[in-house]
mmCIF file of C-alpha atoms in Angstrom:
data_model
loop_
_atom_site.group_PDB
_atom_site.id
_atom_site.type_symbol
_atom_site.label_atom_id
_atom_site.label_comp_id
_atom_site.label_asym_id
_atom_site.label_seq_id
_atom_site.Cartn_x
_atom_site.Cartn_y
_atom_site.Cartn_z
ATOM 1 C CA UNK A 278 -0.088 0.064 -0.088
ATOM 2 C CA UNK A 279 2.774 2.400 0.796
ATOM 3 C CA UNK A 280 4.482 2.011 -2.498
ATOM 4 C CA UNK A 281 1.148 2.386 -4.206
ATOM 5 C CA UNK A 282 0.393 5.591 -2.417
ATOM 6 C CA UNK A 283 4.006 6.910 -3.233
ATOM 7 C CA UNK A 284 3.367 6.295 -6.920
ATOM 8 C CA UNK A 285 0.062 8.027 -6.787
ATOM 9 C CA UNK A 286 1.581 11.100 -5.000
ATOM 10 C CA UNK A 287 4.251 11.180 -7.856
ATOM 11 C CA UNK A 288 1.606 11.058 -10.654
ATOM 12 C CA UNK A 289 -0.472 13.779 -8.886
ATOM 13 C CA UNK A 290 2.763 15.956 -8.484
ATOM 14 C CA UNK A 291 3.547 15.487 -12.092
ATOM 15 C CA UNK A 292 0.119 16.514 -13.143
ATOM 16 C CA UNK A 293 -0.149 19.353 -10.914
ATOM 17 C CA UNK A 294 3.429 20.711 -12.301
ATOM 18 C CA UNK A 295 2.181 20.421 -15.899
ATOM 19 C CA UNK A 296 -0.835 22.505 -14.733
ATOM 20 C CA UNK A 297 1.395 25.012 -13.092
ATOM 21 C CA UNK A 298 3.413 25.412 -16.470
ATOM 22 C CA UNK A 299 0.074 26.246 -18.234
ATOM 23 C CA UNK A 300 -1.017 28.751 -15.572
ATOM 24 C CA UNK A 301 2.398 30.410 -15.827
ATOM 25 C CA UNK A 302 2.083 30.829 -19.669
ATOM 26 C CA UNK A 303 -1.514 31.991 -19.445
ATOM 27 C CA UNK A 304 -0.707 34.423 -16.433
ATOM 28 C CA UNK A 305 2.430 35.873 -18.038
ATOM 29 C CA UNK A 306 0.252 36.511 -21.593
ATOM 30 C CA UNK A 307 -2.753 37.895 -19.794
ATOM 31 C CA UNK A 308 -0.820 40.351 -17.494
ATOM 32 C CA UNK A 309 1.363 41.648 -20.313
ATOM 33 C CA UNK A 310 -1.632 43.468 -21.585
ATOM 34 C CA UNK A 311 -2.114 45.778 -18.811
ATOM 35 C CA UNK A 312 0.727 45.655 -16.229
ATOM 36 C CA UNK A 313 3.470 48.107 -16.476
ATOM 37 C CA UNK A 314 7.084 47.404 -15.693
ATOM 38 C CA UNK A 315 8.501 49.064 -12.563
ATOM 39 C CA UNK A 316 12.175 50.320 -13.410
ATOM 40 C CA UNK A 317 14.919 48.862 -11.315
ATOM 41 C CA UNK A 318 12.466 46.632 -9.433
ATOM 42 C CA UNK A 319 13.957 43.241 -7.791
ATOM 43 C CA UNK A 320 11.964 40.350 -6.946
ATOM 44 C CA UNK A 321 13.387 38.657 -4.127
ATOM 45 C CA UNK A 322 12.074 35.249 -2.759
ATOM 46 C CA UNK A 323 10.797 32.625 -2.263
ATOM 47 C CA UNK A 324 11.986 31.097 0.962
ATOM 48 C CA UNK A 325 13.042 32.970 4.148
ATOM 49 C CA UNK A 326 16.384 31.749 5.640
ATOM 50 C CA UNK A 327 18.370 33.624 7.892
ATOM 51 C CA UNK A 328 16.554 36.793 7.364
ATOM 52 C CA UNK A 329 18.089 36.912 3.735
ATOM 53 C CA UNK A 330 14.895 37.829 1.830
ATOM 54 C CA UNK A 331 13.889 40.494 4.273
ATOM 55 C CA UNK A 332 17.463 42.170 4.281
ATOM 56 C CA UNK A 333 18.349 41.642 0.732
ATOM 57 C CA UNK A 334 14.873 43.085 -0.161
ATOM 58 C CA UNK A 335 15.797 46.235 1.736
ATOM 59 C CA UNK A 336 19.122 46.276 0.287
ATOM 60 C CA UNK A 337 17.740 46.042 -3.534
ATOM 61 C CA UNK A 338 15.123 48.581 -2.974
ATOM 62 C CA UNK A 339 12.922 48.997 -4.993
ATOM 63 C CA UNK A 340 11.833 45.442 -4.405
ATOM 64 C CA UNK A 341 8.965 42.874 -4.033
ATOM 65 C CA UNK A 342 9.642 40.355 -1.422
ATOM 66 C CA UNK A 343 8.047 36.878 -1.533
ATOM 67 C CA UNK A 344 7.878 34.121 1.444
ATOM 68 C CA UNK A 345 5.849 31.134 0.631
ATOM 69 C CA UNK A 346 6.523 29.664 4.066
ATOM 70 C CA UNK A 347 6.607 31.082 7.674
ATOM 71 C CA UNK A 348 9.966 30.857 9.410
ATOM 72 C CA UNK A 349 9.590 30.106 12.976
ATOM 73 C CA UNK A 350 12.337 32.527 14.045
ATOM 74 C CA UNK A 351 11.001 35.587 12.238
ATOM 75 C CA UNK A 352 7.939 37.684 12.119
ATOM 76 C CA UNK A 353 8.637 39.800 8.978
ATOM 77 C CA UNK A 354 6.322 41.466 6.700
ATOM 78 C CA UNK A 355 6.589 40.616 3.149
ATOM 79 C CA UNK A 356 5.071 41.947 -0.077
ATOM 80 C CA UNK A 357 3.661 38.662 -0.669
ATOM 81 C CA UNK A 358 3.198 35.819 2.019
ATOM 82 C CA UNK A 359 0.399 33.131 2.153
ATOM 83 C CA UNK A 360 -2.263 33.859 4.626
ATOM 84 C CA UNK A 361 -2.657 31.199 7.161
ATOM 85 C CA UNK A 362 -6.399 31.451 7.097
ATOM 86 C CA UNK A 363 -6.749 30.155 3.596
ATOM 87 C CA UNK A 364 -8.133 26.483 3.525
ATOM 88 C CA UNK A 365 -6.053 23.888 1.810
ATOM 89 C CA UNK A 366 -3.132 26.289 1.784
ATOM 90 C CA UNK A 367 -0.647 24.014 0.131
ATOM 91 C CA UNK A 368 -3.009 23.156 -2.842
ATOM 92 C CA UNK A 369 -3.992 27.041 -3.064
ATOM 93 C CA UNK A 370 -0.252 27.932 -3.207
ATOM 94 C CA UNK A 371 0.574 25.522 -5.913
ATOM 95 C CA UNK A 372 -2.141 26.917 -8.122
ATOM 96 C CA UNK A 373 -1.654 30.682 -7.088
ATOM 97 C CA UNK A 374 2.274 30.860 -7.255
ATOM 98 C CA UNK A 375 2.680 30.422 -11.094
ATOM 99 C CA UNK A 376 -0.220 33.031 -11.562
ATOM 100 C CA UNK A 377 1.984 35.354 -9.214
ATOM 101 C CA UNK A 378 5.078 34.552 -10.993
ATOM 102 C CA UNK A 379 3.421 35.517 -14.488
ATOM 103 C CA UNK A 380 2.081 38.942 -12.784
ATOM 104 C CA UNK A 381 5.587 39.691 -11.433
ATOM 105 C CA UNK A 382 7.370 39.016 -14.800
ATOM 106 C CA UNK A 383 5.373 41.784 -16.161
ATOM 107 C CA UNK A 384 6.515 44.127 -13.387
ATOM 108 C CA UNK A 385 10.141 43.403 -13.214
ATOM 109 C CA UNK A 386 13.318 42.060 -15.191
ATOM 110 C CA UNK A 387 15.154 41.012 -12.314
ATOM 111 C CA UNK A 388 14.778 37.865 -9.933
ATOM 112 C CA UNK A 389 16.779 37.118 -6.777
ATOM 113 C CA UNK A 390 16.264 33.521 -5.551
ATOM 114 C CA UNK A 391 17.256 32.644 -2.132
ATOM 115 C CA UNK A 392 17.436 28.985 -1.218
ATOM 116 C CA UNK A 393 16.658 26.250 -3.757
ATOM 117 C CA UNK A 394 12.717 26.692 -3.999
ATOM 118 C CA UNK A 395 10.824 28.547 -6.758
ATOM 119 C CA UNK A 396 7.425 29.432 -7.613
ATOM 120 C CA UNK A 397 6.644 26.241 -9.227
ATOM 121 C CA UNK A 398 6.647 22.892 -7.454
ATOM 122 C CA UNK A 399 10.051 21.996 -5.881
ATOM 123 C CA UNK A 400 11.603 18.767 -6.664
ATOM 124 C CA UNK A 401 10.185 18.148 -10.093
ATOM 125 C CA UNK A 402 13.075 19.567 -12.338
ATOM 126 C CA UNK A 403 15.310 21.572 -9.984
ATOM 127 C CA UNK A 404 13.623 24.936 -11.303
ATOM 128 C CA UNK A 405 14.711 24.282 -14.898
ATOM 129 C CA UNK A 406 11.388 25.091 -16.596
ATOM 130 C CA UNK A 407 10.877 28.177 -14.362
ATOM 131 C CA UNK A 408 14.455 29.533 -14.956
ATOM 132 C CA UNK A 409 14.234 28.686 -18.776
ATOM 133 C CA UNK A 410 11.020 30.663 -19.075
ATOM 134 C CA UNK A 411 12.541 33.612 -17.153
ATOM 135 C CA UNK A 412 15.587 33.563 -19.538
ATOM 136 C CA UNK A 413 13.299 33.303 -22.613
ATOM 137 C CA UNK A 414 11.534 36.561 -21.580
ATOM 138 C CA UNK A 415 15.091 38.203 -20.960
ATOM 139 C CA UNK A 416 14.991 38.199 -17.275
ATOM 140 C CA UNK A 417 17.986 38.530 -14.904
ATOM 141 C CA UNK A 418 18.334 35.315 -12.525
ATOM 142 C CA UNK A 419 20.366 35.524 -9.462
ATOM 143 C CA UNK A 420 20.806 32.509 -7.163
ATOM 144 C CA UNK A 421 22.045 32.658 -3.589
ATOM 145 C CA UNK A 422 22.564 29.222 -1.907
ATOM 146 C CA UNK A 423 22.986 29.474 1.797
ATOM 147 C CA UNK A 424 23.430 25.721 2.850
ATOM 148 C CA UNK A 425 21.594 22.377 2.742
ATOM 149 C CA UNK A 426 19.913 23.811 -0.418
ATOM 150 C CA UNK A 427 22.812 23.149 -2.560
ATOM 151 C CA UNK A 428 25.248 21.105 -0.419
ATOM 152 C CA UNK A 429 25.810 17.606 -1.514
ATOM 153 C CA UNK A 430 25.906 15.210 1.377
ATOM 154 C CA UNK A 431 28.071 12.673 -0.743
ATOM 155 C CA UNK A 432 30.625 15.219 -1.852
ATOM 156 C CA UNK A 433 30.747 16.756 1.612
ATOM 157 C CA UNK A 434 31.366 13.499 3.336
ATOM 158 C CA UNK A 435 34.060 12.557 0.889
ATOM 159 C CA UNK A 436 35.781 16.007 1.534
ATOM 160 C CA UNK A 437 35.618 15.382 5.271
ATOM 161 C CA UNK A 438 37.279 12.172 5.025
ATOM 162 C CA UNK A 439 40.039 13.599 3.038
ATOM 163 C CA UNK A 440 40.459 16.362 5.594
ATOM 164 C CA UNK A 441 39.941 13.802 8.465
ATOM 165 C CA UNK A 442 37.257 16.247 9.924
ATOM 166 C CA UNK A 443 33.699 15.987 11.350
ATOM 167 C CA UNK A 444 31.511 18.278 9.638
ATOM 168 C CA UNK A 445 27.687 19.052 9.447
ATOM 169 C CA UNK A 446 26.931 16.228 7.201
ATOM 170 C CA UNK A 447 28.649 13.795 9.386
ATOM 171 C CA UNK A 448 25.457 13.906 11.657
ATOM 172 C CA UNK A 449 22.837 13.506 8.861
ATOM 173 C CA UNK A 450 22.327 9.932 9.675
ATOM 174 C CA UNK A 451 21.143 11.001 13.242
ATOM 175 C CA UNK A 452 19.140 14.112 12.383
ATOM 176 C CA UNK A 453 18.093 13.980 8.686
ATOM 177 C CA UNK A 454 18.690 10.421 7.327
ATOM 178 C CA UNK A 455 16.679 11.274 4.206
ATOM 179 C CA UNK A 456 19.665 13.601 3.018
ATOM 180 C CA UNK A 457 21.648 10.269 2.572
ATOM 181 C CA UNK A 458 19.410 8.889 0.106
ATOM 182 C CA UNK A 459 20.258 8.652 -3.657
ATOM 183 C CA UNK A 460 16.919 10.777 -4.396
ATOM 184 C CA UNK A 461 18.080 13.486 -2.458
ATOM 185 C CA UNK A 462 21.584 13.569 -4.057
ATOM 186 C CA UNK A 463 19.678 13.526 -7.429
ATOM 187 C CA UNK A 464 17.674 16.708 -6.571
ATOM 188 C CA UNK A 465 20.889 18.363 -5.521
ATOM 189 C CA UNK A 466 22.181 17.555 -9.082
ATOM 190 C CA UNK A 467 19.292 19.140 -10.670
ATOM 191 C CA UNK A 468 19.363 22.255 -8.644
ATOM 192 C CA UNK A 469 23.031 22.825 -9.555
ATOM 193 C CA UNK A 470 22.318 21.938 -13.262
ATOM 194 C CA UNK A 471 19.601 24.565 -13.732
ATOM 195 C CA UNK A 472 21.620 27.345 -11.883
ATOM 196 C CA UNK A 473 24.713 26.390 -14.113
ATOM 197 C CA UNK A 474 22.463 26.670 -17.295
ATOM 198 C CA UNK A 475 20.438 29.739 -16.593
ATOM 199 C CA UNK A 476 21.419 31.843 -13.726
ATOM 200 C CA UNK A 477 23.322 35.056 -14.566
ATOM 201 C CA UNK A 478 25.101 35.034 -11.298
ATOM 202 C CA UNK A 479 25.480 32.375 -8.512
ATOM 203 C CA UNK A 480 26.562 33.043 -4.841
ATOM 204 C CA UNK A 481 27.945 30.040 -2.963
ATOM 205 C CA UNK A 482 30.500 28.771 -0.466
ATOM 206 C CA UNK A 483 32.386 26.160 -2.526
ATOM 207 C CA UNK A 484 33.828 24.336 0.386
ATOM 208 C CA UNK A 485 31.259 24.592 3.186
ATOM 209 C CA UNK A 486 28.399 24.110 0.439
ATOM 210 C CA UNK A 487 30.321 21.579 -1.686
ATOM 211 C CA UNK A 488 28.123 20.824 -4.674
ATOM 212 C CA UNK A 489 27.804 20.028 -8.324
ATOM 213 C CA UNK A 490 27.837 23.463 -9.734
ATOM 214 C CA UNK A 491 30.204 23.843 -12.548
ATOM 215 C CA UNK A 492 30.111 27.453 -13.268
ATOM 216 C CA UNK A 493 32.113 30.113 -11.392
ATOM 217 C CA UNK A 494 30.369 31.316 -8.355
ATOM 218 C CA UNK A 495 30.761 34.309 -6.203
ATOM 219 C CA UNK A 496 31.438 33.995 -2.560
ATOM 220 C CA UNK A 497 28.276 34.142 -0.035
ATOM 221 C CA UNK A 498 27.674 37.274 1.663
ATOM 222 C CA UNK A 499 25.870 38.442 4.660
ATOM 223 C CA UNK A 500 23.263 41.168 4.583
ATOM 224 C CA UNK A 501 22.470 42.975 8.046
ATOM 225 C CA UNK A 502 21.131 46.469 8.721
ATOM 226 C CA UNK A 503 23.602 49.059 9.498
ATOM 227 C CA UNK A 504 21.518 50.250 12.530
ATOM 228 C CA UNK A 505 21.886 46.833 13.979
ATOM 229 C CA UNK A 506 25.705 47.337 14.452
ATOM 230 C CA UNK A 507 25.969 48.809 18.070
ATOM 231 C CA UNK A 508 28.909 49.194 20.530
ATOM 232 C CA UNK A 509 28.416 48.022 23.808
ATOM 233 C CA UNK A 510 31.481 48.583 25.757
ATOM 234 C CA UNK A 511 29.588 49.165 29.181
ATOM 235 C CA UNK A 512 28.745 45.527 29.397
ATOM 236 C CA UNK A 513 32.447 44.703 29.530
ATOM 237 C CA UNK A 514 33.295 46.839 32.261
ATOM 238 C CA UNK A 515 32.116 44.427 34.890
ATOM 239 C CA UNK A 516 33.259 40.904 34.061
ATOM 240 C CA UNK A 517 32.979 39.283 37.396
ATOM 241 C CA UNK A 518 30.215 36.979 35.923
ATOM 242 C CA UNK A 519 30.731 36.353 32.252
ATOM 243 C CA UNK A 520 27.549 35.663 30.071
ATOM 244 C CA UNK A 521 27.844 33.165 27.489
ATOM 245 C CA UNK A 522 25.077 32.323 25.087
ATOM 246 C CA UNK A 523 24.432 29.468 22.494
ATOM 247 C CA UNK A 524 21.356 29.476 20.307
ATOM 248 C CA UNK A 525 21.535 26.600 17.627
ATOM 249 C CA UNK A 526 18.963 26.190 15.106
ATOM 250 C CA UNK A 527 19.746 22.641 14.822
ATOM 251 C CA UNK A 528 21.519 21.488 18.017
ATOM 252 C CA UNK A 529 23.501 18.334 16.741
ATOM 253 C CA UNK A 530 24.677 19.808 13.407
ATOM 254 C CA UNK A 531 25.785 22.927 15.100
ATOM 255 C CA UNK A 532 27.870 21.187 17.516
ATOM 256 C CA UNK A 533 25.733 21.616 20.716
ATOM 257 C CA UNK A 534 27.138 18.248 22.072
ATOM 258 C CA UNK A 535 30.632 19.512 22.314
ATOM 259 C CA UNK A 536 29.469 23.026 23.617
ATOM 260 C CA UNK A 537 27.867 21.295 26.506
ATOM 261 C CA UNK A 538 30.741 19.248 27.222
ATOM 262 C CA UNK A 539 33.127 22.191 27.230
ATOM 263 C CA UNK A 540 30.788 24.078 29.633
ATOM 264 C CA UNK A 541 30.527 21.121 31.924
ATOM 265 C CA UNK A 542 34.316 20.900 32.083
ATOM 266 C CA UNK A 543 34.776 24.497 32.833
ATOM 267 C CA UNK A 544 32.270 24.448 35.747
ATOM 268 C CA UNK A 545 34.064 21.319 37.087
ATOM 269 C CA UNK A 546 37.389 23.373 37.075
ATOM 270 C CA UNK A 547 35.675 25.947 39.213
ATOM 271 C CA UNK A 548 34.955 28.743 36.709
ATOM 272 C CA UNK A 549 31.915 30.972 37.385
ATOM 273 C CA UNK A 550 29.713 32.209 34.446
ATOM 274 C CA UNK A 551 26.004 32.166 33.235
ATOM 275 C CA UNK A 552 25.425 29.862 30.378
ATOM 276 C CA UNK A 553 22.202 30.265 28.283
ATOM 277 C CA UNK A 554 21.149 27.975 25.738
ATOM 278 C CA UNK A 555 18.184 28.897 23.292
ATOM 279 C CA UNK A 556 16.541 26.521 20.963
ATOM 280 C CA UNK A 557 13.403 27.134 18.901
ATOM 281 C CA UNK A 558 13.194 30.699 20.344
ATOM 282 C CA UNK A 559 12.137 33.721 18.248
ATOM 283 C CA UNK A 560 14.793 35.785 16.810
ATOM 284 C CA UNK A 561 13.553 38.937 18.880
ATOM 285 C CA UNK A 562 14.316 37.187 22.064
ATOM 286 C CA UNK A 563 17.631 36.086 20.949
ATOM 287 C CA UNK A 564 18.557 39.645 19.912
ATOM 288 C CA UNK A 565 17.535 40.797 23.346
ATOM 289 C CA UNK A 566 19.971 38.555 25.139
ATOM 290 C CA UNK A 567 22.725 39.218 22.431
ATOM 291 C CA UNK A 568 22.809 42.656 23.710
ATOM 292 C CA UNK A 569 23.812 41.770 27.423
ATOM 293 C CA UNK A 570 26.098 38.714 26.415
ATOM 294 C CA UNK A 571 29.795 38.844 26.353
ATOM 295 C CA UNK A 572 30.573 35.455 24.556
ATOM 296 C CA UNK A 573 28.627 33.682 21.916
ATOM 297 C CA UNK A 574 29.154 30.124 20.975
ATOM 298 C CA UNK A 575 27.869 29.628 17.376
ATOM 299 C CA UNK A 576 28.449 26.451 15.122
ATOM 300 C CA UNK A 577 31.307 24.118 15.209
ATOM 301 C CA UNK A 578 31.210 21.837 12.133
ATOM 302 C CA UNK A 579 30.889 24.413 9.406
ATOM 303 C CA UNK A 580 33.727 26.337 7.357
ATOM 304 C CA UNK A 581 31.856 29.713 7.285
ATOM 305 C CA UNK A 582 30.325 31.533 10.216
ATOM 306 C CA UNK A 583 26.429 31.084 10.402
ATOM 307 C CA UNK A 584 24.222 34.215 10.268
ATOM 308 C CA UNK A 585 23.753 33.849 14.143
ATOM 309 C CA UNK A 586 27.450 34.689 14.339
ATOM 310 C CA UNK A 587 27.012 38.024 12.228
ATOM 311 C CA UNK A 588 24.154 38.987 14.699
ATOM 312 C CA UNK A 589 26.521 38.238 17.574
ATOM 313 C CA UNK A 590 29.282 40.463 16.282
ATOM 314 C CA UNK A 591 26.865 43.270 15.493
ATOM 315 C CA UNK A 592 25.744 43.174 18.996
ATOM 316 C CA UNK A 593 29.185 43.514 20.112
ATOM 317 C CA UNK A 594 29.921 39.951 21.487
ATOM 318 C CA UNK A 595 33.107 37.899 21.357
ATOM 319 C CA UNK A 596 32.289 35.098 18.905
ATOM 320 C CA UNK A 597 33.533 31.580 18.940
ATOM 321 C CA UNK A 598 32.756 29.488 15.926
ATOM 322 C CA UNK A 599 34.331 27.462 13.115
ATOM 323 C CA UNK A 600 35.512 28.999 9.921
ATOM 324 C CA UNK A 601 38.082 28.204 7.258
ATOM 325 C CA UNK A 602 37.907 29.201 3.590
ATOM 326 C CA UNK A 603 40.054 26.383 2.753
#
């Protein structure tokens, strides 16, 4: 029964994907008659990760930001996000998103994609049809990859063995075993292939996010508001009790197990400090604690600092994390 149900879902997904293609073509043609293009407008989306959609949207103003899923850490407002009150939300999104893309293609010539998802169903062709349709209409396509969206577990594990290191992917068998399946690896190849063929510019961390991308890529970048960078010298005047903060989005792959071991050892040795660990807490609360913390422990199996590390440094904390461009 389970195998039959999987086959039924695949067929349904394929049919829905074909319907999305038709809706996109109809939508683009329909809106072309009366929608005016907005000069220099950027479309930024479609998945919020580490506040990239929000912050890139502000950086590239004028912009139209899109987020099809709600990130539990943030409460941002976007130009378009799916109202939670809509019944059958996922089905509605699958039918509405190609219409929205057709509309936006008539408003803008510039599309900035964060993460591996697009306006059409993820997983069918790695965005190949979507990107090809954009390029046929002479649109600029930018891709920013930020982690598991492009990282190949197979290549990452091979690289880790060669360097004799533990990395994020070393713990996939515990926290995300589906990422070790051949179907997952095949999907990463499709995503890389469509970016290689159609994207005008690709941002990626080639070591930390080792992938099947073949074209030259630009380094990943961090975007954070200027006003969030605040010196807080006063909190370092009294160091009688040091405050240490660790706020992993995914504890095991961020290295929380070695953080806890280090904290326990320091306490056994008699050091006095306040250690706070936050998991699944809204970003606003994390930022509050950053303002009064002295030391922040971020992630320890990566080769680039995570976004939480940027927030920590902007809040004038000493950051301990892993990072090695080589």
